[in-house]
């Protein structure tokens, strides 16, 4: 009897927790010029294909009709949006445990993703622009040929293999860029910035976090409030500026130092440009590219 009750309880528990399909969408077209995806509690994946194709699924322990994929067309623009039909606890992770939107796009179709509480992954994407906005989730982009706009409130960003200009901003999360051919403008309120193998001008700002650059070529403008700024194998090809309120600035440069002019200042720290060392102010003139550095509490080192 006890065994039978145990089995009955287990079966009832499985039935209570079993997931079912709450909403789904399957769409395919050859006449789409741009796509907008607005997801909630969904992981979004994008890969190339011959047609524009959307496959969406929301599964969980709610009831069919709690959620809906809304599709609308405006000319060649396709909008896919997740909406909740629940009256109580309108959005709940427990009621949508397995939610995803899979997108395939032909070359040239522009894409905008606005996602809340879910990750975004885009691979082998080619178009004029790519716009990704994430409220809580990580972003992974690989092999991108487009001008890129990124904005994340809470989540890490990873971009590898991009041709195009980048504008990126995070409130809380790290940003990592590798193999970039284009100009980069990045801002991080709380998080580190890492850039490697970049050919293009770099502008970066971190309020609380470090900025690290490796194997880069371009004009560089970097600023931190609380964090270090460092670089290895960097070739400066335009006027550059570095500012750290609380942190050090240290760069290994590939330049011939005769091509650079330095104006470095620090309130508390040491200064070095090549073989020249000073304590509060260091000036070297004569180069075609200006390097300006200011630290409040931190040292500055530029060497070959």
Coordinates of C-alpha atoms in Angstrom, one line a residue:
X1 CA 0.0 0.0 0.0
X2 CA 2.8 2.4 1.0
X3 CA 4.6 1.7 -2.3
X4 CA 1.4 2.3 -4.3
X5 CA 0.9 5.7 -2.6
X6 CA 4.6 6.6 -3.2
X7 CA 4.2 5.8 -6.9
X8 CA 0.9 7.7 -7.1
X9 CA 2.6 10.8 -5.5
X10 CA 5.5 10.6 -7.8
X11 CA 3.3 10.4 -10.9
X12 CA 1.2 13.3 -9.7
X13 CA 4.3 15.4 -9.1
X14 CA 5.6 14.6 -12.6
X15 CA 2.2 15.6 -14.0
X16 CA 2.3 18.9 -12.1
X17 CA 5.8 19.8 -13.2
X18 CA 5.6 18.5 -16.8
X19 CA 6.1 21.1 -19.4
X20 CA 3.8 21.7 -22.2
X21 CA 3.8 23.9 -25.3
X22 CA 2.3 27.3 -24.3
X23 CA 2.9 29.1 -27.6
X24 CA 4.8 28.5 -30.9
X25 CA 5.3 30.1 -34.2
X26 CA 6.6 28.8 -37.6
X27 CA 7.1 31.3 -40.4
X28 CA 9.0 31.4 -43.6
X29 CA 9.3 34.0 -46.4
X30 CA 11.5 35.2 -49.2
X31 CA 10.3 38.8 -49.3
X32 CA 11.6 40.2 -46.1
X33 CA 14.1 43.2 -45.9
X34 CA 14.3 43.7 -42.2
X35 CA 13.3 41.7 -39.0
X36 CA 12.6 42.9 -35.5
X37 CA 12.5 40.4 -32.7
X38 CA 11.1 41.3 -29.3
X39 CA 11.5 38.5 -26.9
X40 CA 10.8 37.9 -23.2
X41 CA 12.3 35.0 -21.3
X42 CA 13.5 33.7 -24.6
X43 CA 16.9 32.7 -25.9
X44 CA 17.4 34.1 -29.4
X45 CA 19.6 32.4 -32.0
X46 CA 20.4 33.7 -35.5
X47 CA 22.1 32.0 -38.3
X48 CA 22.3 32.4 -42.1
X49 CA 19.8 30.7 -44.5
X50 CA 18.3 31.0 -48.0
X51 CA 15.0 32.4 -46.7
X52 CA 13.8 34.3 -43.6
X53 CA 12.6 31.7 -41.2
X54 CA 11.3 32.0 -37.6
X55 CA 10.7 29.1 -35.3
X56 CA 9.6 30.0 -31.8
X57 CA 8.6 27.9 -28.8
X58 CA 7.5 28.7 -25.3
X59 CA 7.1 25.7 -23.1
X60 CA 6.5 25.5 -19.3
X61 CA 3.9 24.7 -16.6
X62 CA 1.4 27.3 -17.5
X63 CA -1.7 27.0 -19.7
X64 CA -2.0 27.3 -23.5
X65 CA -3.0 30.8 -24.3
X66 CA -0.9 32.3 -21.4
X67 CA 1.6 33.6 -24.0
X68 CA 1.5 34.4 -27.7
X69 CA 3.9 35.0 -30.6
X70 CA 2.5 38.1 -32.4
X71 CA 3.6 38.5 -36.0
X72 CA 3.0 41.7 -38.0
X73 CA 4.2 42.8 -41.4
X74 CA 4.7 46.4 -42.7
X75 CA 5.9 46.3 -46.2
X76 CA 9.1 44.2 -46.1
X77 CA 9.5 44.6 -42.4
X78 CA 8.7 41.6 -40.1
X79 CA 8.0 42.0 -36.4
X80 CA 7.9 39.0 -34.1
X81 CA 6.9 39.8 -30.5
X82 CA 6.2 37.7 -27.4
X83 CA 3.2 38.8 -25.4
X84 CA 1.7 37.6 -22.2
X85 CA -2.0 36.9 -21.8
X86 CA -1.8 36.1 -18.1
X87 CA -3.7 38.4 -15.8
X88 CA -1.6 37.5 -12.7
X89 CA 2.1 37.1 -12.4
X90 CA 2.2 38.3 -16.0
X91 CA 5.8 37.3 -16.6
X92 CA 7.2 34.4 -14.6
X93 CA 10.3 32.4 -15.3
X94 CA 8.6 29.3 -13.8
X95 CA 5.9 29.4 -16.4
X96 CA 8.2 29.6 -19.4
X97 CA 11.2 27.4 -18.6
X98 CA 12.1 26.4 -22.2
X99 CA 11.6 29.4 -24.5
X100 CA 13.5 30.1 -27.6
X101 CA 13.3 31.9 -30.9
X102 CA 15.4 30.5 -33.8
X103 CA 15.9 32.9 -36.7
X104 CA 17.5 32.3 -40.1
X105 CA 18.2 35.2 -42.4
X106 CA 19.5 35.6 -45.9
X107 CA 22.4 38.0 -46.5
X108 CA 21.3 41.7 -46.5
X109 CA 18.3 41.4 -44.2
X110 CA 18.8 43.9 -41.4
X111 CA 18.0 42.7 -37.8
X112 CA 17.0 44.3 -34.6
X113 CA 16.7 42.3 -31.4
X114 CA 15.2 43.5 -28.1
X115 CA 15.3 40.8 -25.6
X116 CA 14.5 40.6 -21.9
X117 CA 15.8 37.8 -19.6
X118 CA 17.4 35.7 -22.3
X119 CA 20.6 35.2 -24.2
X120 CA 21.3 36.3 -27.8
X121 CA 23.6 34.4 -30.2
X122 CA 24.2 35.5 -33.8
X123 CA 26.5 33.8 -36.2
X124 CA 27.6 34.5 -39.8
X125 CA 25.5 37.6 -40.2
X126 CA 25.9 40.0 -43.2
X127 CA 23.8 43.2 -43.6
X128 CA 24.1 47.0 -43.3
X129 CA 23.3 47.0 -39.6
X130 CA 22.8 44.8 -36.6
X131 CA 21.1 46.2 -33.5
X132 CA 21.0 44.1 -30.3
X133 CA 19.4 45.3 -27.0
X134 CA 19.4 43.0 -24.0
X135 CA 18.0 43.8 -20.5
X136 CA 19.2 40.7 -18.7
X137 CA 21.2 38.2 -20.7
X138 CA 24.5 37.5 -22.4
X139 CA 25.2 38.4 -26.0
X140 CA 27.5 36.3 -28.3
X141 CA 28.2 37.5 -31.9
X142 CA 30.6 35.7 -34.3
X143 CA 31.6 36.4 -37.9
X144 CA 29.6 39.6 -38.4
X145 CA 29.7 41.9 -41.4
X146 CA 27.7 44.9 -40.4
X147 CA 27.7 48.1 -38.4
X148 CA 26.9 47.0 -34.9
X149 CA 24.9 48.6 -32.1
X150 CA 24.9 46.9 -28.7
X151 CA 23.2 47.8 -25.5
X152 CA 23.0 45.5 -22.4
X153 CA 21.6 46.4 -19.0
X154 CA 22.9 43.3 -17.2
X155 CA 24.9 40.8 -19.2
X156 CA 28.3 40.1 -20.8
X157 CA 29.0 40.9 -24.4
X158 CA 31.3 38.8 -26.7
X159 CA 32.1 39.7 -30.3
X160 CA 34.5 37.8 -32.4
X161 CA 35.3 38.4 -36.1
X162 CA 33.5 41.6 -37.1
X163 CA 33.9 43.9 -40.1
X164 CA 32.1 47.2 -39.4
X165 CA 31.9 50.0 -36.8
X166 CA 30.8 49.2 -33.3
X167 CA 28.9 51.2 -30.7
X168 CA 28.4 49.3 -27.4
X169 CA 27.2 50.1 -24.0
X170 CA 26.7 48.0 -20.8
X171 CA 25.4 49.0 -17.4
X172 CA 26.6 45.8 -15.6
X173 CA 28.7 43.3 -17.5
X174 CA 32.0 42.7 -19.3
X175 CA 32.7 43.4 -22.9
X176 CA 35.1 41.4 -25.1
X177 CA 35.9 42.2 -28.7
X178 CA 38.3 40.1 -30.9
X179 CA 39.3 40.4 -34.5
X180 CA 37.6 43.6 -35.3
X181 CA 38.1 45.7 -38.5
X182 CA 36.4 49.0 -37.9
X183 CA 36.1 51.8 -35.4
X184 CA 34.9 50.9 -31.9
X185 CA 33.1 53.1 -29.3
X186 CA 32.4 51.3 -26.0
X187 CA 31.1 52.3 -22.6
X188 CA 30.9 50.2 -19.5
X189 CA 29.3 51.4 -16.2
X190 CA 30.4 48.4 -14.2
X191 CA 32.6 45.8 -16.0
X192 CA 35.8 45.2 -17.8
X193 CA 36.6 46.0 -21.5
X194 CA 38.9 43.7 -23.4
X195 CA 39.9 44.3 -27.0
X196 CA 42.2 42.2 -29.2
X197 CA 43.3 42.2 -32.8
X198 CA 41.6 45.5 -33.7
X199 CA 42.3 47.6 -36.8
X200 CA 40.5 50.8 -36.3
X201 CA 40.1 53.7 -33.9
X202 CA 39.1 52.8 -30.3
X203 CA 37.2 55.0 -27.9
X204 CA 36.5 53.4 -24.5
X205 CA 35.1 54.4 -21.1
X206 CA 34.8 52.4 -18.0
X207 CA 33.4 53.7 -14.7
X208 CA 34.3 50.7 -12.6
X209 CA 36.5 48.3 -14.5
X210 CA 39.7 47.8 -16.3
X211 CA 40.4 48.4 -20.0
X212 CA 42.8 46.0 -21.8
X213 CA 44.0 46.2 -25.4
X214 CA 46.2 43.7 -27.3
X215 CA 47.3 43.8 -30.9
X216 CA 45.6 47.0 -32.0
X217 CA 46.2 49.7 -34.6
X218 CA 44.5 53.1 -34.6
X219 CA 44.0 56.3 -32.7
X220 CA 43.0 55.4 -29.1
X221 CA 41.0 57.4 -26.5
X222 CA 40.4 55.6 -23.2
X223 CA 39.1 56.7 -19.8
X224 CA 38.5 55.0 -16.5
X225 CA 37.2 56.3 -13.2
X226 CA 38.3 53.3 -11.1
X227 CA 40.4 50.8 -13.1
X228 CA 43.6 50.3 -15.0
X229 CA 44.3 51.0 -18.7
X230 CA 46.8 48.7 -20.4
X231 CA 47.9 47.7 -23.9
X232 CA 50.3 45.3 -25.6
X233 CA 51.5 45.4 -29.2
X234 CA 49.7 48.6 -29.9
X235 CA 50.5 50.8 -32.9
X236 CA 49.2 54.4 -32.5
X237 CA 48.2 55.9 -35.9
X238 CA 46.5 59.1 -34.7
X239 CA 46.3 61.5 -31.7
X240 CA 45.5 59.5 -28.6
X241 CA 44.4 60.3 -25.0
X242 CA 44.4 58.4 -21.8
X243 CA 42.8 59.3 -18.5
X244 CA 42.5 57.4 -15.2
X245 CA 41.2 58.8 -12.0
X246 CA 42.2 55.9 -9.8
X247 CA 44.4 53.5 -11.8
X248 CA 47.5 53.0 -13.9
X249 CA 48.1 53.5 -17.6
X250 CA 50.7 51.1 -19.1
X251 CA 51.3 50.5 -22.9
X252 CA 53.7 48.5 -24.9
X253 CA 53.9 50.4 -28.2
X254 CA 55.1 49.3 -31.6
X255 CA 55.7 52.9 -32.7
X256 CA 59.1 54.4 -33.2
X257 CA 59.0 56.9 -30.3
X258 CA 60.4 59.6 -32.6
X259 CA 57.0 59.6 -34.3
X260 CA 55.2 60.4 -31.0
X261 CA 54.9 63.5 -28.8
X262 CA 54.0 63.0 -25.1
X263 CA 52.3 65.2 -22.6
X264 CA 51.8 63.2 -19.4
X265 CA 50.6 64.4 -16.0
X266 CA 49.9 62.7 -12.7
X267 CA 49.0 64.0 -9.2
X268 CA 50.3 60.8 -7.5
X269 CA 52.5 58.4 -9.5
X270 CA 55.4 57.9 -11.9
X271 CA 55.7 58.9 -15.5
X272 CA 57.7 57.2 -18.3
X273 CA 57.9 57.6 -22.1
X274 CA 60.6 55.4 -23.6
X275 CA 63.8 56.1 -21.6
X276 CA 62.5 59.4 -20.2
X277 CA 61.2 59.3 -16.6
X278 CA 59.6 62.1 -14.6
X279 CA 57.4 62.4 -11.5
X280 CA 54.6 65.0 -12.1
X281 CA 54.9 66.1 -15.7
X282 CA 56.6 64.7 -18.7
X283 CA 56.8 66.4 -22.1
X284 CA 58.4 65.1 -25.3
X285 CA 57.8 67.0 -28.5
X286 CA 58.6 66.5 -32.2
X287 CA 56.4 63.5 -33.1
X288 CA 53.5 63.6 -35.6
X289 CA 51.0 61.9 -33.2
X290 CA 50.2 63.4 -29.8
X291 CA 49.8 61.2 -26.8
X292 CA 48.1 62.9 -23.8
X293 CA 47.9 61.2 -20.5
X294 CA 46.3 62.2 -17.2
X295 CA 46.2 60.2 -13.9
X296 CA 45.0 61.5 -10.6
X297 CA 46.2 58.5 -8.5
X298 CA 48.3 56.2 -10.7
X299 CA 51.4 55.9 -12.9
X300 CA 51.8 56.1 -16.6
X301 CA 54.3 53.9 -18.6
X302 CA 54.8 54.0 -22.3
X303 CA 57.6 51.8 -23.7
X304 CA 58.8 49.9 -26.7

